[in-house]
Short mmCIF file of C-alpha atoms in Angstrom, two decimals:
data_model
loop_
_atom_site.label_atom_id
_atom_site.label_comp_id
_atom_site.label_asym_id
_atom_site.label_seq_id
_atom_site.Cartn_x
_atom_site.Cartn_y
_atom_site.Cartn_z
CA UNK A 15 -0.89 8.88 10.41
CA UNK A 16 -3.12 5.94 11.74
CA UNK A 17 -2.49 3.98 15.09
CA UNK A 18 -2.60 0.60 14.39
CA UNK A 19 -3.10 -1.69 17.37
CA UNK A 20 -3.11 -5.90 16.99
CA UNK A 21 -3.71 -8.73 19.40
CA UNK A 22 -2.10 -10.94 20.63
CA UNK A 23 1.47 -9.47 19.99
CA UNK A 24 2.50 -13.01 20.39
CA UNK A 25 1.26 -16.49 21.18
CA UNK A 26 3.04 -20.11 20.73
CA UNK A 27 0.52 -22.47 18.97
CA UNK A 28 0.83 -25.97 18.27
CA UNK A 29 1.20 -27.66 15.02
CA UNK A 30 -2.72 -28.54 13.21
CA UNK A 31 -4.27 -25.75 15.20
CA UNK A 32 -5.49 -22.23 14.18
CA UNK A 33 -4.88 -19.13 15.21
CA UNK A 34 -6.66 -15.43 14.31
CA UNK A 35 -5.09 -12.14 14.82
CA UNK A 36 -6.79 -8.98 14.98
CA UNK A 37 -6.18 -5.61 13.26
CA UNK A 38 -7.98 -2.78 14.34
CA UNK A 39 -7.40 1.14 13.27
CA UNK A 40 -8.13 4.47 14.80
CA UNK A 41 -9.32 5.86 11.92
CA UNK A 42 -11.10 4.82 8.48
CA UNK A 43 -8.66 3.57 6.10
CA UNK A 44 -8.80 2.94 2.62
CA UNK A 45 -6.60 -0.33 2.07
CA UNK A 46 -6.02 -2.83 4.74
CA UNK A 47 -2.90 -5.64 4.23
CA UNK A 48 -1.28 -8.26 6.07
CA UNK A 49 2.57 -9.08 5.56
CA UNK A 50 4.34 -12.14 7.00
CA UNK A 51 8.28 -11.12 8.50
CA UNK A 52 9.78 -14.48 8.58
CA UNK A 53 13.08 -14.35 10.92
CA UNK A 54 15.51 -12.21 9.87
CA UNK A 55 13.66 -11.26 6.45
CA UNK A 56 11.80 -8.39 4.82
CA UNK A 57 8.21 -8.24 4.32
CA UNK A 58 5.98 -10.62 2.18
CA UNK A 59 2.64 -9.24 1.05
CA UNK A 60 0.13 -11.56 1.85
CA UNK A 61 -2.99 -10.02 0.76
CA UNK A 62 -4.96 -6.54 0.34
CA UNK A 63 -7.83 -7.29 2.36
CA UNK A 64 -11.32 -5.67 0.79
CA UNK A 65 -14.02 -4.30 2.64
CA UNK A 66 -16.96 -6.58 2.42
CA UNK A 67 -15.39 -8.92 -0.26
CA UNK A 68 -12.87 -11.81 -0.39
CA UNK A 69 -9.09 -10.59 0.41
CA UNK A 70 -7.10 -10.62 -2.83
CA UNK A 71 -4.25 -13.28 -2.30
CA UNK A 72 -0.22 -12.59 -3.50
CA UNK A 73 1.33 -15.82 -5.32
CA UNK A 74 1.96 -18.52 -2.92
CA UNK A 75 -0.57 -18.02 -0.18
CA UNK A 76 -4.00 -19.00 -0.57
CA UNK A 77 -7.50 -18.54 1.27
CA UNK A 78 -8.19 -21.76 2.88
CA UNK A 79 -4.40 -21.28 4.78
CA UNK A 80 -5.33 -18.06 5.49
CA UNK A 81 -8.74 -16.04 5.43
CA UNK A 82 -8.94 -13.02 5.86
CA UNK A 83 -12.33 -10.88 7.14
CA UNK A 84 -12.61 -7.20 6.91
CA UNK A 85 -16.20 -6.32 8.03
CA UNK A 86 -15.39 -2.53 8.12
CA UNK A 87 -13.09 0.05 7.02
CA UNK A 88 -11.37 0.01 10.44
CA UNK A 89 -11.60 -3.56 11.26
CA UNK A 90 -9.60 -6.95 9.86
CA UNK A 91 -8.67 -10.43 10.96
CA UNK A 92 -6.09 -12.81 9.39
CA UNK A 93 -6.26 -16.61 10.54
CA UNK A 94 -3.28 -18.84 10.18
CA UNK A 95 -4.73 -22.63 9.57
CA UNK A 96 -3.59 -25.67 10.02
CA UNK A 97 -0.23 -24.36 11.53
CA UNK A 98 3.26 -25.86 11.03
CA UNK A 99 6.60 -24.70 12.26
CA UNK A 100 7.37 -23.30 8.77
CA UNK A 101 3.99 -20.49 9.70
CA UNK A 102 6.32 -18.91 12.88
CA UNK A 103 6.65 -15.45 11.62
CA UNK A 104 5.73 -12.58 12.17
CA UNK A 105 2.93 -11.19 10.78
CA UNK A 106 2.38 -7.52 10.46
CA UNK A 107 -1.33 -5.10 9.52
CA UNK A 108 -0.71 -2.45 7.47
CA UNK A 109 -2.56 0.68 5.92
CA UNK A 110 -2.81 3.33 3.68
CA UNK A 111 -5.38 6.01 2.49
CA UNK A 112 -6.40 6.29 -1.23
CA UNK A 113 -4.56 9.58 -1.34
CA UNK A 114 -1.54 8.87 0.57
CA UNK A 115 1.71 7.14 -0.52
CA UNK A 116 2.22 6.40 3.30
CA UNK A 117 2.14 2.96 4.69
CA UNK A 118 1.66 2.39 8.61
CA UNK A 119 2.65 -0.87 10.31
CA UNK A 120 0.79 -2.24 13.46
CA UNK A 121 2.77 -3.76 15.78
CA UNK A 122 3.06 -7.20 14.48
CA UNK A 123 2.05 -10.57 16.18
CA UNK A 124 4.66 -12.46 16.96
CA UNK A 125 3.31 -16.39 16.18
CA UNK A 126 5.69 -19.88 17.21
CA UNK A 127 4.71 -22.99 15.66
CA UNK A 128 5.75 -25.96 17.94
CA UNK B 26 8.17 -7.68 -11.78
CA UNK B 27 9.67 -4.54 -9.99
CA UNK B 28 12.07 -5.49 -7.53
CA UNK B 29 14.17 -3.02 -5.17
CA UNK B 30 17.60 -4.14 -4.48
CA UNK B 31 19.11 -2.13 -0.86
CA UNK B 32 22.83 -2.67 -0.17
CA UNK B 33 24.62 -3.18 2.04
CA UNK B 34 22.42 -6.29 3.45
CA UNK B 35 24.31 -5.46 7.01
CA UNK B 36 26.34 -2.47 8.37
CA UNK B 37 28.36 -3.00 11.62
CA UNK B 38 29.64 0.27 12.52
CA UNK B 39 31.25 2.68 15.51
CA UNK B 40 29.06 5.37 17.20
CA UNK B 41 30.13 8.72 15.22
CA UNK B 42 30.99 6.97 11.83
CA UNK B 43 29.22 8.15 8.86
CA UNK B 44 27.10 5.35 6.24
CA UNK B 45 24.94 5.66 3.55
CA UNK B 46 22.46 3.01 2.35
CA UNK B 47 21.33 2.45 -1.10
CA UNK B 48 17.84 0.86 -2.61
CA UNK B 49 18.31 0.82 -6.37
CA UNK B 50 15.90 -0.58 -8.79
CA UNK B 51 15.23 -0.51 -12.87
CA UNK B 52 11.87 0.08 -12.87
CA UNK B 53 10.46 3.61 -12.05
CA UNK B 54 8.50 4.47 -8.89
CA UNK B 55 6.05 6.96 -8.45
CA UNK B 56 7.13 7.12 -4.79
CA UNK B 57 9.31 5.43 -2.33
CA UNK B 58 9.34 5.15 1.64
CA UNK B 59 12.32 4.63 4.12
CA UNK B 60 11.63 2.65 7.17
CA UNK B 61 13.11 1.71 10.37
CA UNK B 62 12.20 -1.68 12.49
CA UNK B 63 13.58 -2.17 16.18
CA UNK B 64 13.33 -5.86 17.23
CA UNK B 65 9.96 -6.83 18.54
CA UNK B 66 7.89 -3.70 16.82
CA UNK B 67 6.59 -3.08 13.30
CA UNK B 68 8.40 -0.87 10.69
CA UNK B 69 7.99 2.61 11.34
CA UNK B 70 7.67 5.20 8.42
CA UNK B 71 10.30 7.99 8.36
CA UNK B 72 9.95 9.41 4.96
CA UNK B 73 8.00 9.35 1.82
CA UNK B 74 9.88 10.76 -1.38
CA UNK B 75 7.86 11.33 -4.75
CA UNK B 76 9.91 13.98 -6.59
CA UNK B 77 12.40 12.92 -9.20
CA UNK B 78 16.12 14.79 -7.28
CA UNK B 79 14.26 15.50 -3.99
CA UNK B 80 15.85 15.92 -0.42
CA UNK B 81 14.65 15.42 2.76
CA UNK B 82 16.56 15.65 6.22
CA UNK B 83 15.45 14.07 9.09
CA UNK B 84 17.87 15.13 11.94
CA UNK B 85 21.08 13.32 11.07
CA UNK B 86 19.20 11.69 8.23
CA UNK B 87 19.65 12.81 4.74
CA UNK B 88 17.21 11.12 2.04
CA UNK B 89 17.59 11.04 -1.49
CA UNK B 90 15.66 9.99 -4.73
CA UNK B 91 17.25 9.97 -7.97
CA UNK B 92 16.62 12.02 -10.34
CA UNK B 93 15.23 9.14 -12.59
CA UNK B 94 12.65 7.88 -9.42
CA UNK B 95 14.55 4.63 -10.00
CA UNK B 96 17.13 4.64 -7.05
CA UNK B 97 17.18 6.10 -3.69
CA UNK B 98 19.57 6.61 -0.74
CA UNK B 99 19.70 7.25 3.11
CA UNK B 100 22.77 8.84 4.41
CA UNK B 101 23.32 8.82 8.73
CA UNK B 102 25.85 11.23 9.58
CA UNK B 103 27.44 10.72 13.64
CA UNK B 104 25.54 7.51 13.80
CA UNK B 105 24.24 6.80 17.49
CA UNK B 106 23.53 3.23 19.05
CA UNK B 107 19.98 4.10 19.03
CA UNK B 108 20.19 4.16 15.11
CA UNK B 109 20.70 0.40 15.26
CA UNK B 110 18.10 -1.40 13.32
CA UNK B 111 16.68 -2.78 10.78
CA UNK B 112 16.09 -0.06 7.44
CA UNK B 113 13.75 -0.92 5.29
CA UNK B 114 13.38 1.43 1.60
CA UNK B 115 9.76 0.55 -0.42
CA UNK B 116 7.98 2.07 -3.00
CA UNK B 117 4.94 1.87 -5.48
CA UNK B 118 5.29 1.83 -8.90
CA UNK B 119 4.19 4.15 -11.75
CA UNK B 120 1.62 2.63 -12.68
CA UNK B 121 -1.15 4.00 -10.45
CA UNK B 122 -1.58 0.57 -8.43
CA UNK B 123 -1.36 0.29 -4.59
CA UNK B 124 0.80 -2.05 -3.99
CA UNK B 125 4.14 -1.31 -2.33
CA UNK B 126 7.26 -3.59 -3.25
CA UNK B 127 10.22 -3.52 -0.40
CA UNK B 128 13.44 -3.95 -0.24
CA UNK B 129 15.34 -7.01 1.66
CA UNK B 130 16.42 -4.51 4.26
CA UNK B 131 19.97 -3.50 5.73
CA UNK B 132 20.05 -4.69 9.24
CA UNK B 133 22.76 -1.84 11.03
CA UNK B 134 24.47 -1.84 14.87
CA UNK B 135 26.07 1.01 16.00
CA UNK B 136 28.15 0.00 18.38
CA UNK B 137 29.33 2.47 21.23
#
């Protein structure tokens, strides 16, 4: 398994402002995504994010809202932009290895939009 | 579009009662993972099925894929209040991709 740490594990942000949250792994991974928890909810895929590349984006969320970096294979940022209330979630890293059918969760940061 | 369907959506039950959980789908998966989120932490992965009939026991937890890799279960017998939670069943399809679809989740207390 992979440790998966991410900071901050919470912050309270104000509407029009930005906010980036960093992934960071203990080990080389393969594939690299971020999910958004909304209260209550399951998880929504937001995008794989690709090693040296541009994230590939799931339906409804685009790259200007959030970008995505991934500058090495243990390394990844996700920026919320432009924030309204309707962007509190929480919003989880996740990896897997090529080989593995395994999925490991960091911790999640917990983001409120006032 | 593969979607995974988990009943029941919530479970209120006494500590030492018996439940199962269900995550059905039509489509076929080439595997499928059972997870388990407390409040405040990320989901954390208790077990990965990927044969068609297979078995898996995890303490009091008894894991099941159908035979058809279309449907799986999670049965907790004695349930404790530290098995409260929020269970989570997801799984890739067949069709070699990387992408892993999950369920809505069944959010169960255990009350003492």
């Amino acid at each position: 398994s992979a440790v998966i740490s991410q900071k901050p594990s919470r912050d309270i942000c104000q509407r029009g402002t930005s906010l980036t949250i960093q992934c960071q792994v203990d080990s080389q991974v393969t594939m690299m995504f971020w999910y958004r928890q909304q209260p209550g909810q399951s998880l929504t895929l937001i995008a794989t994010a690709n090693q040296g590349s541009e994230a590939t984006y799931e339906s409804g969320f685009v790259i200007d809202k959030f970008p995505i970096s991934r500058p090495n294979l243990t390394f990844s940022t996700l920026t919320v932009s432009n924030m309204s209330p309707e962007d509190s979630s929480i919003y989880l890293c996740s990896v897997t290895g090529v080989d593995s059918y395994e999925q490991y969760f960091g911790p999640g940061t917990r983001l409120t939009v006032t | 579009t593969q979607l995974l369907e988990q009943s029941p959506q919530f479970l209120s039950i006494q500590e030492g009662e018996n439940l199962t959980v269900y995550c059905n789908s039509s489509s076929v998966f080439s595997s499928l993972q059972w997870y388990r989120q407390e409040p405040g932490e990320g989901p954390v992965l208790l077990v990965t099925v990927v044969t068609g009939g297979e078995v898996k026991k995890l303490k009091r937890l008894t894991f099941q894929f159908g035979d058809a890799r279309k449907d799986s279960s999670l049965h907790i017998t004695a349930a404790q209040p530290g098995d409260t939670g929020l269970y989570l069943c997801a799984g890739r399809g067949d069709t070699g991709g990387f992408k892993t679809i999950f369920g809505a989740g069944t959010r169960l207390f255990v009350k003492a």
